[in-house]
Coordinates of N, CA and C in Angstrom, one line a residue:
X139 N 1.2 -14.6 -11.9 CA 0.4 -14.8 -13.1 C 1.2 -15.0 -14.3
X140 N 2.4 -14.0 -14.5 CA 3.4 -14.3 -15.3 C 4.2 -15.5 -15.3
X141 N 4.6 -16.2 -13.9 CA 5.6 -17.4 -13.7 C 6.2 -16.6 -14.0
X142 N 7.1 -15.1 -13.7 CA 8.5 -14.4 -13.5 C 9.2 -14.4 -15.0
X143 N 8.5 -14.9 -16.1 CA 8.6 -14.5 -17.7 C 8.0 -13.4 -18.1
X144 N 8.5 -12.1 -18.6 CA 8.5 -11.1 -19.3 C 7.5 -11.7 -20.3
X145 N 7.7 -12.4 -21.0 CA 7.0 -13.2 -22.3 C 5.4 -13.5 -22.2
X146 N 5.5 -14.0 -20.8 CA 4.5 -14.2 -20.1 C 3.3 -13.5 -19.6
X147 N 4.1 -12.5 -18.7 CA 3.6 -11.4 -18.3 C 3.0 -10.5 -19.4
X148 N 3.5 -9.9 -20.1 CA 2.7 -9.6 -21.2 C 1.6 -10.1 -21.8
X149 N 1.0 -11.4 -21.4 CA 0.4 -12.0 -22.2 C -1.3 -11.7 -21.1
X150 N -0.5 -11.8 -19.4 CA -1.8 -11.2 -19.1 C -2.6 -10.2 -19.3
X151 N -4.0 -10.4 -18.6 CA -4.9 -9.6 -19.4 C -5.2 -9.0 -17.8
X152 N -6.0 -7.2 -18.1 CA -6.7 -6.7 -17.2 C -6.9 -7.4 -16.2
X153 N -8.6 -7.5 -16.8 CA -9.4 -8.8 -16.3 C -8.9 -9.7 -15.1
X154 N -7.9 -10.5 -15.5 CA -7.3 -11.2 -14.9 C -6.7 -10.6 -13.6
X155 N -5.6 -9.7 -14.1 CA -5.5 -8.9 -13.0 C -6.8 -8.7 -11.4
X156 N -7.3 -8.1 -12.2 CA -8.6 -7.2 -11.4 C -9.6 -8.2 -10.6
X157 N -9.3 -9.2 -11.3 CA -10.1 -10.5 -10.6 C -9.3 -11.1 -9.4
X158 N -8.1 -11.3 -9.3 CA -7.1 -11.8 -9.0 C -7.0 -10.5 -7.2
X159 N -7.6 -9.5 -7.2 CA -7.5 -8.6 -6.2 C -8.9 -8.6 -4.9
X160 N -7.8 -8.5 -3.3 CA -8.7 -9.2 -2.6 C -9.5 -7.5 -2.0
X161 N -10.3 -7.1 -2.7 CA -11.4 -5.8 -2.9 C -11.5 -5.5 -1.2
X162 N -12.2 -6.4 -0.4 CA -12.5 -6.5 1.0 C -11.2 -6.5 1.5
X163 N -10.3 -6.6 1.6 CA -9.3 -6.3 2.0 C -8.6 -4.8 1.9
X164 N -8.8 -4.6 0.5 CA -8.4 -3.2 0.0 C -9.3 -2.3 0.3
X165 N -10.3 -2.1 0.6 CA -11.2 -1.4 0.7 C -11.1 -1.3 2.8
X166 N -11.1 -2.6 3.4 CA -11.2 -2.8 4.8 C -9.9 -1.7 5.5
X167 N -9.2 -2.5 4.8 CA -7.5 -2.0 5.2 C -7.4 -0.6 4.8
X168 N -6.8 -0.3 3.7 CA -5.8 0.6 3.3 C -7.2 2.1 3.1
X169 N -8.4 1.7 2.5 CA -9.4 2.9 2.5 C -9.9 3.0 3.7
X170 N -10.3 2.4 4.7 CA -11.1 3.0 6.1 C -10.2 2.9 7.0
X171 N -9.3 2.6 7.1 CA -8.1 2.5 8.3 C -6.6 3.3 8.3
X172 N -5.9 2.9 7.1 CA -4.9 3.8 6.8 C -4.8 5.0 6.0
X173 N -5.9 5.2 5.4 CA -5.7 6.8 5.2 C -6.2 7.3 5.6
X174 N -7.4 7.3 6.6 CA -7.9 8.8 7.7 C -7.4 8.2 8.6
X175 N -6.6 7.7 9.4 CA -6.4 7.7 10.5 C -4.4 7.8 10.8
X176 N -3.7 7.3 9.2 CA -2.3 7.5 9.2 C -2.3 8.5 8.2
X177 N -2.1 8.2 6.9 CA -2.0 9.1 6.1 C -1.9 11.0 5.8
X178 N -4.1 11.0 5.9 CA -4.1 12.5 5.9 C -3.7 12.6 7.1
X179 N -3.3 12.6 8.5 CA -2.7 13.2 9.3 C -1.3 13.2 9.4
X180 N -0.4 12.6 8.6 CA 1.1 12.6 8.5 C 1.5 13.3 7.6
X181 N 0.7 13.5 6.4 CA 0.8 14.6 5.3 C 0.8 16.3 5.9
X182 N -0.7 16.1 6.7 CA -0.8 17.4 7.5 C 0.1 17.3 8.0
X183 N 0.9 16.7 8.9 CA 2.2 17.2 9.8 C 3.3 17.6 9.1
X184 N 3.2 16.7 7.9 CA 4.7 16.9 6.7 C 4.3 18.2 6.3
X185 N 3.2 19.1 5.7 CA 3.2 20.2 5.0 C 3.4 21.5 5.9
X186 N 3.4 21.3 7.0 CA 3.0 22.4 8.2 C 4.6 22.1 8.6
X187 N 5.7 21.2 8.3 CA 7.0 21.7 9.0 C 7.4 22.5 7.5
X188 N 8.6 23.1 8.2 CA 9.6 24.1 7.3 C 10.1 23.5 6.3
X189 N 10.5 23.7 5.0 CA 10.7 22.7 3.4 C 11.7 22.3 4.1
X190 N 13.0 22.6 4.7 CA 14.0 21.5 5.0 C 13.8 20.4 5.7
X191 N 12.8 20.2 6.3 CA 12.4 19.2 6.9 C 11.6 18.4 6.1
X192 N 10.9 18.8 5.6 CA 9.5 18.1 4.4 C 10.5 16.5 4.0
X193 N 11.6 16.8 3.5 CA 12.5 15.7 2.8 C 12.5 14.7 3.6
X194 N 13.2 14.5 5.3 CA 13.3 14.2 5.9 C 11.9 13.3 6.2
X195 N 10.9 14.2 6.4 CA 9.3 13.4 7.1 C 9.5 12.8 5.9
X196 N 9.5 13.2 4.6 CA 8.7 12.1 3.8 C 9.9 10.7 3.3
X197 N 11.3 11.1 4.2 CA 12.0 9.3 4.4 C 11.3 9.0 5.0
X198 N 10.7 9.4 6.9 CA 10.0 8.4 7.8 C 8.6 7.8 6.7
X199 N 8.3 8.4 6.4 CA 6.9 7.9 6.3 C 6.8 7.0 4.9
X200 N 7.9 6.9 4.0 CA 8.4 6.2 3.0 C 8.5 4.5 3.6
X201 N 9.3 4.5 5.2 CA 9.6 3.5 6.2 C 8.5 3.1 6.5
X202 N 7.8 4.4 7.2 CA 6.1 3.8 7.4 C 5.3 2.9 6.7
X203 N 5.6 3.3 5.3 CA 4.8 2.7 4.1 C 5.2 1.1 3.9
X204 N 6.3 0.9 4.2 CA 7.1 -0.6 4.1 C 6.8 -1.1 4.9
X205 N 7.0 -0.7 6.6 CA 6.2 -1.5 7.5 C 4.6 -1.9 7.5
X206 N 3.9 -0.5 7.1 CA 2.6 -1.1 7.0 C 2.4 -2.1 6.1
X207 N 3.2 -2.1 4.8 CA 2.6 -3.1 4.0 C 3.2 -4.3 4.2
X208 N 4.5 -4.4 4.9 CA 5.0 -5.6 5.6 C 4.0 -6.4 6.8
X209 N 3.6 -5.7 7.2 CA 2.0 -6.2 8.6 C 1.1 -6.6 7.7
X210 N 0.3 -5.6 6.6 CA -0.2 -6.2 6.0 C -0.5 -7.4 5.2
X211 N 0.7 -7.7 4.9 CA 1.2 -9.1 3.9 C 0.9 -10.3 5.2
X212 N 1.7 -10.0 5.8 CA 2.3 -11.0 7.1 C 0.4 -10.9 7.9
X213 N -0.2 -10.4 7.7 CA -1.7 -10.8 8.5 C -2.3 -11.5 7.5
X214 N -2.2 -11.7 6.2 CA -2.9 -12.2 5.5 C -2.5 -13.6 4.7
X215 N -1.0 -13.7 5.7 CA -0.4 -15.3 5.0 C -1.3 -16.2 5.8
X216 N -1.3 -17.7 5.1 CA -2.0 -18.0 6.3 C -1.1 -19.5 6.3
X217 N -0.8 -19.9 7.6 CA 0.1 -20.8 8.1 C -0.7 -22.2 7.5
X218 N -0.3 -23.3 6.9 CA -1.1 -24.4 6.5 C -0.4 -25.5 7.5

Protein backbone atom coordinates (compact mmCIF):
# COMPACT_ATOMS: atom_id res chain seq x y z
CA UNK A 1 0.00 0.00 0.00
CA UNK A 2 3.01 2.10 0.74
CA UNK A 3 5.14 0.95 -2.59
CA UNK A 4 8.08 0.28 0.18
CA UNK A 5 8.25 4.44 0.68
CA UNK A 6 8.32 5.58 4.24
CA UNK A 7 6.76 8.86 2.69
CA UNK A 8 4.16 6.84 1.43
CA UNK A 9 3.42 4.61 4.02
CA UNK A 10 2.57 7.30 6.20
CA UNK A 11 0.15 8.63 4.12
CA UNK A 12 -1.99 5.45 4.47
CA UNK A 13 -5.08 5.53 6.22
CA UNK A 14 -6.76 2.92 8.90
CA UNK A 15 -9.56 2.39 6.78
CA UNK A 16 -7.56 1.34 4.15
CA UNK A 17 -5.71 -0.89 6.06
CA UNK A 18 -8.77 -2.74 7.59
CA UNK A 19 -10.33 -3.00 4.25
CA UNK A 20 -7.45 -4.43 2.71
CA UNK A 21 -7.72 -7.63 5.47
CA UNK A 22 -9.04 -11.18 4.41
CA UNK A 23 -11.60 -11.33 7.92
CA UNK A 24 -12.75 -15.09 6.66
CA UNK A 25 -9.53 -16.14 6.68
CA UNK A 26 -8.48 -14.57 9.96
CA UNK A 27 -11.30 -15.46 11.78
CA UNK A 28 -11.41 -19.34 9.73
CA UNK A 29 -7.64 -19.88 10.38
CA UNK A 30 -5.80 -18.41 13.17
CA UNK A 31 -9.32 -17.86 15.65
CA UNK A 32 -11.10 -21.41 15.37
CA UNK A 33 -8.11 -23.62 14.42
CA UNK A 34 -4.89 -22.32 15.83
CA UNK A 35 -5.56 -21.12 18.99
CA UNK A 36 -7.70 -23.88 20.76
CA UNK A 37 -6.23 -26.54 19.14
CA UNK A 38 -2.20 -25.16 19.09
CA UNK A 39 -1.77 -22.37 21.08
CA UNK A 40 -3.82 -22.67 24.47
CA UNK A 41 -2.40 -26.12 24.70
CA UNK A 42 1.37 -25.20 24.07
CA UNK A 43 1.23 -22.33 26.49
CA UNK A 44 -0.29 -24.90 28.99
CA UNK A 45 2.65 -27.22 28.40
CA UNK A 46 5.14 -24.10 28.46
CA UNK A 47 3.81 -22.90 32.05
CA UNK A 48 3.61 -26.31 33.75
CA UNK A 49 7.61 -27.09 32.85
CA UNK A 50 10.28 -25.68 35.30
CA UNK A 51 11.35 -21.68 34.48
CA UNK A 52 14.59 -23.08 32.93
CA UNK A 53 12.88 -24.64 30.43
CA UNK A 54 10.03 -21.96 29.82
CA UNK A 55 12.95 -20.14 27.60
CA UNK A 56 13.63 -22.98 25.60
CA UNK A 57 9.60 -23.99 24.79
CA UNK A 58 9.04 -20.58 24.00
CA UNK A 59 12.25 -20.82 21.04
CA UNK A 60 10.18 -24.03 19.70
CA UNK A 61 7.03 -22.42 19.58
CA UNK A 62 8.51 -18.89 18.23
CA UNK A 63 9.63 -21.69 15.06
CA UNK A 64 6.11 -22.91 15.36
CA UNK A 65 4.83 -19.53 14.72
CA UNK A 66 6.99 -19.03 11.38
CA UNK A 67 6.01 -22.25 10.08
CA UNK A 68 2.43 -21.85 10.72
CA UNK A 69 2.39 -18.61 9.10
CA UNK A 70 4.74 -19.82 6.29
CA UNK A 71 1.70 -22.71 5.47
CA UNK A 72 -0.50 -20.08 5.90
CA UNK A 73 0.80 -17.66 3.28
CA UNK A 74 1.84 -20.50 0.85
CA UNK A 75 -2.18 -21.93 1.06
CA UNK A 76 -3.38 -18.77 0.14
CA UNK A 77 -0.94 -17.81 -2.95
CA UNK A 78 -2.70 -18.74 -5.79
CA UNK A 79 -0.70 -20.10 -8.88
CA UNK A 80 -1.99 -18.07 -12.19
Amino acid sequence: MGHGKFSEIKKVKLRAVTNKIDWYGFMSFVIFKTIPFFWIPAHTITFLLPGEYRVLMAAFLSLALGIILAYSKRKNVKIV
